[in-house]
Short mmCIF file of C-alpha atoms in Angstrom, two decimals:
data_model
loop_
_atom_site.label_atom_id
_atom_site.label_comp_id
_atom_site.label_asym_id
_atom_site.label_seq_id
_atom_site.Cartn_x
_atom_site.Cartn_y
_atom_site.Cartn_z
CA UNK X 21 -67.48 190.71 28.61
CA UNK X 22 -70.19 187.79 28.21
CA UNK X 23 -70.33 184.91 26.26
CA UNK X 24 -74.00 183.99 25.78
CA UNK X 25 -74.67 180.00 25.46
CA UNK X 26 -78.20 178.31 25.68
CA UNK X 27 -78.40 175.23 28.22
CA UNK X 28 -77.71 171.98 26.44
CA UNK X 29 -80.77 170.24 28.33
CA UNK X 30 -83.24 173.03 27.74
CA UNK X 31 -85.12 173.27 24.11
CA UNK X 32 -83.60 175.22 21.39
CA UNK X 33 -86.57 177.44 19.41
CA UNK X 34 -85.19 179.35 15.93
CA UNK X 35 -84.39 182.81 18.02
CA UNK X 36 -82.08 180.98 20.34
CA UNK X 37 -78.66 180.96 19.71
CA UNK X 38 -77.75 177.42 19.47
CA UNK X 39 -74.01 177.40 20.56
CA UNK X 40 -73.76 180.46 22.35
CA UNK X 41 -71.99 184.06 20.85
CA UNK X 42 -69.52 186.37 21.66
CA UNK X 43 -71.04 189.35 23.47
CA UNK X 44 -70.90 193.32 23.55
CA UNK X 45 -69.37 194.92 26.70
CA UNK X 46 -72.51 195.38 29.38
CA UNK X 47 -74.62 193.18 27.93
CA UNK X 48 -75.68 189.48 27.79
CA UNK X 49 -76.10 189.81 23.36
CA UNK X 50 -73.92 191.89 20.60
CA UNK X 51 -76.89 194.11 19.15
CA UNK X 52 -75.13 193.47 15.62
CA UNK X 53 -75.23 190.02 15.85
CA UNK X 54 -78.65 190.04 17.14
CA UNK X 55 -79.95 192.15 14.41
CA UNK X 56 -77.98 189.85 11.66
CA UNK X 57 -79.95 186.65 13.04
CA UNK X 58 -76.69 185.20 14.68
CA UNK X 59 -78.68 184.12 17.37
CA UNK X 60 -81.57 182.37 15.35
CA UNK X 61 -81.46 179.73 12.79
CA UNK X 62 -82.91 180.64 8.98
CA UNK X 63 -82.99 178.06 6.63
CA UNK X 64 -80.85 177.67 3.64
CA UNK X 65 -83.28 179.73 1.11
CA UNK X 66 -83.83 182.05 3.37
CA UNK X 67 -79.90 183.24 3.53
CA UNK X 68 -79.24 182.10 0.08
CA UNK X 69 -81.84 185.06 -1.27
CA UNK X 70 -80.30 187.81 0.76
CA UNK X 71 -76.77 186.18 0.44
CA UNK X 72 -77.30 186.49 -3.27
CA UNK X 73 -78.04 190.65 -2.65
CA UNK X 74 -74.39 190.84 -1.24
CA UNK X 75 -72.77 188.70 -3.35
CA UNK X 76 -69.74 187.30 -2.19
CA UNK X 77 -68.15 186.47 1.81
CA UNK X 78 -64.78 186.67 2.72
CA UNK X 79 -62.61 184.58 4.72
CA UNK X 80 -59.40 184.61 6.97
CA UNK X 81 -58.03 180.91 7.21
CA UNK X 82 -55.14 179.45 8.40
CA UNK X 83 -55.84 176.47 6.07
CA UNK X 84 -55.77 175.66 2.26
CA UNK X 85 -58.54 173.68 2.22
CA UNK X 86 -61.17 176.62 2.67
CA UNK X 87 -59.36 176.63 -1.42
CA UNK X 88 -61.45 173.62 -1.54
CA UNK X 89 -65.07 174.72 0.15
CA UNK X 90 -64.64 177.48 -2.02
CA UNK X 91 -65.00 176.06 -5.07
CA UNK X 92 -68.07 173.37 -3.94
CA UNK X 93 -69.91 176.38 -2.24
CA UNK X 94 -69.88 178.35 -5.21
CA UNK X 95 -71.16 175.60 -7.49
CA UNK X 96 -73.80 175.21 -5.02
CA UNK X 97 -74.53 178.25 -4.60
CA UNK X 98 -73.79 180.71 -8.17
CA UNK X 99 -74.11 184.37 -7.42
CA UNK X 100 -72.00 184.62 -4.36
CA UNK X 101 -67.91 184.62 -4.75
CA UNK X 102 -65.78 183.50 -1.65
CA UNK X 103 -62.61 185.84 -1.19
CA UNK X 104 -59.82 183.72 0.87
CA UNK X 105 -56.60 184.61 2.17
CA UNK X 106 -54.40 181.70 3.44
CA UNK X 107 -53.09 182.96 6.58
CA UNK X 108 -51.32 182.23 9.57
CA UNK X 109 -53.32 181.99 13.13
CA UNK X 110 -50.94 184.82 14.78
CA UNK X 111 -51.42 186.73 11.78
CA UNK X 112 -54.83 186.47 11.46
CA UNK X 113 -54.90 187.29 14.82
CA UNK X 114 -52.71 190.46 14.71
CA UNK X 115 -54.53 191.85 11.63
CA UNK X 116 -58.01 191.58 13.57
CA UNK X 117 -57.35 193.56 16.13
CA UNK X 118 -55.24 195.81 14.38
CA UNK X 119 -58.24 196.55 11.39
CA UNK X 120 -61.31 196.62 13.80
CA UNK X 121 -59.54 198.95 16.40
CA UNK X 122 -59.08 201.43 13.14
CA UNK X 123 -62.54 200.61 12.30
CA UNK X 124 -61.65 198.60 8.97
CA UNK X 125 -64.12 195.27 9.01
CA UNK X 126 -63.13 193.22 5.97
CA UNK X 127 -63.28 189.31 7.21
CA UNK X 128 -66.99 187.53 7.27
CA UNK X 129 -65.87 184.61 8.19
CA UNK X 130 -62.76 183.86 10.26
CA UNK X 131 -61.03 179.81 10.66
CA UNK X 132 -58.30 179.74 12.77
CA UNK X 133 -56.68 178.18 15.46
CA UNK X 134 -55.85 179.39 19.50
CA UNK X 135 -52.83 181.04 19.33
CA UNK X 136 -52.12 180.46 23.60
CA UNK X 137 -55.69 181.66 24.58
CA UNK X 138 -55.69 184.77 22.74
CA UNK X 139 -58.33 184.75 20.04
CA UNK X 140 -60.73 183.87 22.87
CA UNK X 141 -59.05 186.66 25.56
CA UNK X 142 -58.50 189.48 22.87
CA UNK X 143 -60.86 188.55 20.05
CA UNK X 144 -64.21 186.58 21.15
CA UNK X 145 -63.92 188.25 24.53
CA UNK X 146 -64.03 191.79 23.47
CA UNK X 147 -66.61 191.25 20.52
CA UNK X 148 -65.03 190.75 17.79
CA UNK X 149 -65.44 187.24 17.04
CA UNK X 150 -68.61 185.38 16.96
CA UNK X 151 -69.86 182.02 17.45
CA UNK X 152 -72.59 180.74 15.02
CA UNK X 153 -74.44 177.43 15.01
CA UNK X 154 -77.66 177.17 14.10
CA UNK X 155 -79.94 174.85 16.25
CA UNK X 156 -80.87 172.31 13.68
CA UNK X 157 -77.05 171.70 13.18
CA UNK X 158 -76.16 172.38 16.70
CA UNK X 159 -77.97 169.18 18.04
CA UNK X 160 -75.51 167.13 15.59
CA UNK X 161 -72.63 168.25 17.13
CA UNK X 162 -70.87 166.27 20.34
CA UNK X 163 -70.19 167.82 23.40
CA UNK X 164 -68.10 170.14 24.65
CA UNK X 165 -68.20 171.73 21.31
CA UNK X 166 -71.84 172.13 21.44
CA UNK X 167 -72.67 174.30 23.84
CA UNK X 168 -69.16 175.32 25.59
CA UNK X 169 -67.09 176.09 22.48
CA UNK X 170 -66.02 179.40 21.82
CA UNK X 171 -67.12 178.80 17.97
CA UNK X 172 -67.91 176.22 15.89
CA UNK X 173 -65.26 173.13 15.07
CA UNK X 174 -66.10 171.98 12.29
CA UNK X 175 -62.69 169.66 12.60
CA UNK X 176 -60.21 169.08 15.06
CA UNK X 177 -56.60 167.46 15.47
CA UNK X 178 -54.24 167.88 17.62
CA UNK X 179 -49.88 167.57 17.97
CA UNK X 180 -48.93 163.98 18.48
CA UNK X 181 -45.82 161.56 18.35
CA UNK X 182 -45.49 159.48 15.62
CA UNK X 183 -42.78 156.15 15.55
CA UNK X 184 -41.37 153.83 12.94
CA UNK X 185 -43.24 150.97 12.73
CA UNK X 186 -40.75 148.52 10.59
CA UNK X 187 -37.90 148.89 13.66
CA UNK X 188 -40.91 148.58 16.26
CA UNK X 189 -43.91 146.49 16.80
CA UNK X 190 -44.89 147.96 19.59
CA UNK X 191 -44.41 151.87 20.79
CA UNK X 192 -41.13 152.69 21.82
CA UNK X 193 -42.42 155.15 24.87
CA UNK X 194 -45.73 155.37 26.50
CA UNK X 195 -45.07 157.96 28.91
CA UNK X 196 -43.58 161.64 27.78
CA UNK X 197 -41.22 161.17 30.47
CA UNK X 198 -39.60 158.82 28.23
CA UNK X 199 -38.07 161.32 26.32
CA UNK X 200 -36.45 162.99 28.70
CA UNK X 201 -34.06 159.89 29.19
CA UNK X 202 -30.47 159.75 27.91
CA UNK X 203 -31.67 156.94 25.30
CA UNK X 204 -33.62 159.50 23.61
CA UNK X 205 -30.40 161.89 23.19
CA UNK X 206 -30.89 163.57 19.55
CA UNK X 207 -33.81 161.39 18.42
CA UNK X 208 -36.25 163.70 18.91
CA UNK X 209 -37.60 165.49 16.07
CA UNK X 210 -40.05 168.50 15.95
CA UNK X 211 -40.13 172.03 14.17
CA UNK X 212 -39.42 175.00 16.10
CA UNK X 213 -42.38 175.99 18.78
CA UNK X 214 -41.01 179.47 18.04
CA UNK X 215 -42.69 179.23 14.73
CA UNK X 216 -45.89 177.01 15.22
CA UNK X 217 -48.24 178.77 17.99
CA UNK X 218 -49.66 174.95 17.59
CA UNK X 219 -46.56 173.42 18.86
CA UNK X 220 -46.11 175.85 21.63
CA UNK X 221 -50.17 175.05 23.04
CA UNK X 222 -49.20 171.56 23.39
CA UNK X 223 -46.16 172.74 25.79
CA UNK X 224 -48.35 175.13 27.40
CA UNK X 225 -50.67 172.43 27.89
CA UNK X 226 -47.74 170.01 29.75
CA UNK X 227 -47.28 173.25 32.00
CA UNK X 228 -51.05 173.73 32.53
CA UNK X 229 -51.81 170.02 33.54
CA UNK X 230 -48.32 169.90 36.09
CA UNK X 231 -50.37 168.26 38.44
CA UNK X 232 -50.90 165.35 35.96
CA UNK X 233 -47.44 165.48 35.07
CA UNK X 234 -45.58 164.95 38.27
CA UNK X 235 -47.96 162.12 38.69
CA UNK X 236 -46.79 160.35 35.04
CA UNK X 237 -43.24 161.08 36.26
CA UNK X 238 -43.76 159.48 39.49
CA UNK X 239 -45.34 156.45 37.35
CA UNK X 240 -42.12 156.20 35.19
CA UNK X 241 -39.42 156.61 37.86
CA UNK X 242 -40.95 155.58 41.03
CA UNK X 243 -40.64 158.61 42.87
CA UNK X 244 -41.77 161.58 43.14
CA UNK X 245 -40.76 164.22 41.05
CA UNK X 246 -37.54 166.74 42.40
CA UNK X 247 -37.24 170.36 40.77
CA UNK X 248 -34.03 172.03 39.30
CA UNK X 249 -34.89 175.40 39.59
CA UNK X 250 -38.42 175.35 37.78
CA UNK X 251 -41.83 175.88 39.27
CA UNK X 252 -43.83 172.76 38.58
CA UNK X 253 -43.42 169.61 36.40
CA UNK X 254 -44.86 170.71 33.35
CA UNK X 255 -41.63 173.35 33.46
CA UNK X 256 -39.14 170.56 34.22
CA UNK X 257 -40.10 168.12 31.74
CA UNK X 258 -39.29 170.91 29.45
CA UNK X 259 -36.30 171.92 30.65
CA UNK X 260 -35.07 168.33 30.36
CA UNK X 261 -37.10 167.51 27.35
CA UNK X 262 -35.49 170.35 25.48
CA UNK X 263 -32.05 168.62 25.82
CA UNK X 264 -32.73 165.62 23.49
CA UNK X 265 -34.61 167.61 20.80
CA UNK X 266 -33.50 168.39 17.45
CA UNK X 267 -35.37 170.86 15.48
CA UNK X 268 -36.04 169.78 11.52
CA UNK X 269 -36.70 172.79 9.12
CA UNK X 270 -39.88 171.26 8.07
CA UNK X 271 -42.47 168.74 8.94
CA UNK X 272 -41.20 166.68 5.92
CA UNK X 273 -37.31 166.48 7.22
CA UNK X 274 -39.28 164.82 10.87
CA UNK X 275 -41.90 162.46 8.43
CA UNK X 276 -38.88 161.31 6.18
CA UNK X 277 -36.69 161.18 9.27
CA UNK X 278 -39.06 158.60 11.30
CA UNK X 279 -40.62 156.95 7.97
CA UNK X 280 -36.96 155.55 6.28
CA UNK X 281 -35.39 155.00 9.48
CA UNK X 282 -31.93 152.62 8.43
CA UNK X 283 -32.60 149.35 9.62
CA UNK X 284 -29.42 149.46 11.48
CA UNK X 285 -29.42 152.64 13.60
CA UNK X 286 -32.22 153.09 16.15
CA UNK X 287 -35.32 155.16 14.49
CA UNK X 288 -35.84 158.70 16.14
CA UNK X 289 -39.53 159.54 17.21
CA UNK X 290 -41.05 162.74 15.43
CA UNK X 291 -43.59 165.47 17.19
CA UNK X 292 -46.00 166.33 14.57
CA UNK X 293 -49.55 166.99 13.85
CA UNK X 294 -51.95 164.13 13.62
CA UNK X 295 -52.99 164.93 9.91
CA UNK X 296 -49.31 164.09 9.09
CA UNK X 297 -50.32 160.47 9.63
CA UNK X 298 -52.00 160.75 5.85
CA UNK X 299 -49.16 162.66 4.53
CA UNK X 300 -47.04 159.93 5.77
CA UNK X 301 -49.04 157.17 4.18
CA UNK X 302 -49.12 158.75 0.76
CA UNK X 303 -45.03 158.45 0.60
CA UNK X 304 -45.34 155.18 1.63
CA UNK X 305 -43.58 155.67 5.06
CA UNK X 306 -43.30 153.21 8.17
CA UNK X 307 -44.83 155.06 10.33
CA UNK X 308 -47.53 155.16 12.87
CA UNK X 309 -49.27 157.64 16.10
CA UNK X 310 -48.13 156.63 19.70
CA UNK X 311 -51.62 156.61 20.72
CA UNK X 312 -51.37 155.89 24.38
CA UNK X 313 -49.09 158.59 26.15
CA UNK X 314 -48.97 159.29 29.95
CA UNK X 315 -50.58 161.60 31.13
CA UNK X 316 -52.44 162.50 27.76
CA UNK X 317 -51.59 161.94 24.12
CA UNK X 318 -52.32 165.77 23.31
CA UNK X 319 -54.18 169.34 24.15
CA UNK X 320 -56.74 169.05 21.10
CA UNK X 321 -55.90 171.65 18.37
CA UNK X 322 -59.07 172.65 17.41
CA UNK X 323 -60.18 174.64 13.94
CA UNK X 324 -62.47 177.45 15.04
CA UNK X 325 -64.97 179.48 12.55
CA UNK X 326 -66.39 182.90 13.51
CA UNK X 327 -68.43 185.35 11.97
CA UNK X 328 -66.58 188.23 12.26
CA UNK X 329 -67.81 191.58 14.10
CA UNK X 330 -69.55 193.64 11.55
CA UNK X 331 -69.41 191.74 8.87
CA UNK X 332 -70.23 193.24 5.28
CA UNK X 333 -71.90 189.88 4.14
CA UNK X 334 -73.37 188.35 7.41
CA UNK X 335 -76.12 186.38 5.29
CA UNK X 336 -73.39 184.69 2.97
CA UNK X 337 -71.11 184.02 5.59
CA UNK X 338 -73.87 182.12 7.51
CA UNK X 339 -74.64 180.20 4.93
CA UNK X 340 -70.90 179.32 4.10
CA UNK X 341 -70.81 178.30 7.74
CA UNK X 342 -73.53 176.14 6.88
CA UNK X 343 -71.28 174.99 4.02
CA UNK X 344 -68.66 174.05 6.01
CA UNK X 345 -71.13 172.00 9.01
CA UNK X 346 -72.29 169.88 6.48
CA UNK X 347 -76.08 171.52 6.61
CA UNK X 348 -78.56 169.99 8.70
CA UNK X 349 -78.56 166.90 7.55
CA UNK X 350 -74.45 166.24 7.77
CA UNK X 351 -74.34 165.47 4.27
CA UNK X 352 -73.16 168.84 2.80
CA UNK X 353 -69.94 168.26 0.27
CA UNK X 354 -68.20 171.32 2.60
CA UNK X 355 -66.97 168.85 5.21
CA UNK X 356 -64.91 166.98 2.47
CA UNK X 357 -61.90 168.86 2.74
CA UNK X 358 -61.30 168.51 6.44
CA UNK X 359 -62.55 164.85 6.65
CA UNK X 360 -59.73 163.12 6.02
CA UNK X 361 -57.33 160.87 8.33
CA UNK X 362 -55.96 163.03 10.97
CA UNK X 363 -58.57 164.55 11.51
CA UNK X 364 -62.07 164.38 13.27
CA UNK X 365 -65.41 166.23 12.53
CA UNK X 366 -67.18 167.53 15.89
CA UNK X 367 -70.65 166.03 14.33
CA UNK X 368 -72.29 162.63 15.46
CA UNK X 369 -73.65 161.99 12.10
CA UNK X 370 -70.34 162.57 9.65
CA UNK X 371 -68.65 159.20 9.03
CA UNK X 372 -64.98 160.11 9.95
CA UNK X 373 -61.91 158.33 8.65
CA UNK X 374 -60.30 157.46 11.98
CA UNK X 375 -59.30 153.90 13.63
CA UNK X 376 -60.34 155.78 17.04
CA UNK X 377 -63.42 157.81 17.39
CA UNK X 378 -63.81 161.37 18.91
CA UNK X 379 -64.37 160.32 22.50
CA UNK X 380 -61.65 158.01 22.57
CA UNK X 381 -58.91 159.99 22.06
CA UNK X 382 -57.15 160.50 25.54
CA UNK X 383 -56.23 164.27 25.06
CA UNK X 384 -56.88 167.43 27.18
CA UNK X 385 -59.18 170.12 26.12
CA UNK X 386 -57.95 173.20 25.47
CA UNK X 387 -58.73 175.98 28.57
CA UNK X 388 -58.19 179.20 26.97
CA UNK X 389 -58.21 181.01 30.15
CA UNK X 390 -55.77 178.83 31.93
CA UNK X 391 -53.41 179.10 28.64
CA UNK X 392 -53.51 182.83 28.06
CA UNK X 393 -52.08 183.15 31.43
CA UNK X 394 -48.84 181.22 31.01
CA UNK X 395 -48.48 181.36 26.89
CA UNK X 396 -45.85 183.83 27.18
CA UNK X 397 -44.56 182.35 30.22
CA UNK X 398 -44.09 178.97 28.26
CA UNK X 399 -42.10 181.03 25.16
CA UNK X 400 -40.08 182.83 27.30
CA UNK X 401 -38.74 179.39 29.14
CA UNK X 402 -38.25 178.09 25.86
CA UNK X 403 -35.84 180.83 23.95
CA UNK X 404 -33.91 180.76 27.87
CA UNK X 405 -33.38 176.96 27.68
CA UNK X 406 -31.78 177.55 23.70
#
């Protein structure tokens, strides 16, 4: 397997592919993609006369907001209908592989998240998944996404710690280490890894980076760090972790938890994602994202969009992709829905609504590879430490 990129210091021309693809097995370029100009960049009346011809695109998402592209793409562009079904990233996943191994190819377009390194290892990998980004968008877009993604972001977040911010002026806990301390007993609140492949990518990630966590440990406790029957740090700061959690139902039960805190009994810290921040707001909650957080606030949780292997309306789901960049001039009404706070755009030139920009967030990027390798490693050590 190949993944085909173009240098990001040597000059994109319209037959390049911009961002680099998914390849076929023995060779550097998928022959379908190449003959359904995923390696090229049209312009927007090109694909919008031969989009027209198949008349609709269809979409596996993992979020609700492709409810909301929807309805902007097809006012912008009448004649072509976009099918969605809201679905999980481990489904979406599952019902991929499952429908092209039987020969079924239904999706267009695919927006999902990793679920532990395996939509690049079983999907992208093995040619089933494709990155598109045309060149004249492609130069928008920051680095690493550019020209090392595995598809385009057209958003990312990632799983953070948020604190109550009437019982503290400052951040409670700086270091992750922190929670593992007997003054944290019970006032940890997350939802069940076991149901959020997000969740569990941000554990993997603590068990990926050891290195950098025996080194935070060492900064919090002044020594260095001593194993109870685990393999490395990222392990034992599980292990201990796992002792003070308490696992809400729902990401509500953690917001409401953290956000009405009783003035007189200490406020509990909640492990959600960072687009929870706005949620938060809107009910009027005192709350706020630990943004400094030894070794790293997060593993970025990043929303990928593929053109799916032989798709039945390749020209329409370029174009939606188009949609959903913003077009070439970042300006498109399809990066509405996912530019909101919480949440960053990969693009230089789209305004987002963030106190910190892109490149300042202190978070690790995610290393499929290194990830796939461990995920089930990670979920395993989890359910034993129940």
């Amino acid at each position: 397997m190949v993944i085909a990129a173009c240098s990001t210091s040597a000059p994109k021309t319209a037959d390049q592919p911009a961002g680099g693809a998914a390849a076929a097995a023995g060779s550097g370029k998928s022959e379908w993609a190449e003959q359904n100009g995923l390696y090229k960049t049209e312009t927007v009346e090109e694909l919008y006369e031969k989009a027209k011809k198949e008349g609709k695109v269809t979409v596996y998402s993992t979020s609700g907001r492709i409810n909301d592209v929807e309805k902007t793409f097809e006012a912008k562009y009448p004649g072509i209908q976009v099918e969605a079904f809201d679905l999980k990233s481990n489904v979406i996943m599952d019902k991929l592989i499952r429908e092209q191994a039987a020969g079924i190819f239904n999706a267009d377009l695919v927006l999902t998240k990793e679920v532990g390194g395996g939509i690049e290892e079983e999907l992208v990998k093995k040619g089933a998944l494709f990155k598109y980004l045309p060149a004249d968008i492609a130069e928008k877009v920051y680095e690493p996404w550019r020209s090392k993604g595995i598809a385009f972001v057209p958003y990312l977040e990632f799983r953070t710690l948020f604190y109550n911010t009437e019982q503290n002026k400052t951040p409670p806990v700086n270091n992750w280490w922190d929670l593992t301390t007997p003054e944290w007993k019970n006032r940890v609140l997350m939802v069940d890894p076991l149901q959020s492949p997000a969740q569990m990518d941000m554990f993997v990630s603590f068990v990926v980076n050891a290195d950098e966590m025996a080194a935070a440990y060492k900064e919090k406790f002044g020594s260095d760090i001593v194993l109870n029957g685990t393999t490395n740090a990222g392990y034992e700061f599980l292990q201990r972790f796992y002792k003070n959690v308490i696992l809400v139902k729902a990401s509500g039960d953690g917001q409401d938890a953290v956000g009405k805190a009783a003035p007189n009994k200490p406020a509990p810290v909640f492990i959600g994602v960072s687009g929870d921040i706005r949620k938060m707001a809107d009910k009027g909650l005192k709350a706020d994202i630990i943004w400094d957080m030894k070794p790293k606030l997060s593993v970025v949780d990043e929303g990928l969009l593929f053109v799916a292997n032989k798709a039945p309306h390749p020209n329409a789901a370029k174009l939606l992709v188009r949609w959903m960049a913003g077009e070439a001039d970042g300006k498109g009404e399809g990066t509405t829905p996912f530019n909101e706070v919480g949440s960053w755009m990969t693009r230089s030139d789209v305004q987002h609504k963030n106190g910190k920009n892109i490149d300042q967030l202190n978070v690790w990027q995610y290393d499929s590879e290194k990830f796939y390798k461990v995920y089930q490693d990670v979920v395993n050590f989890w359910i034993k430490n129940q």
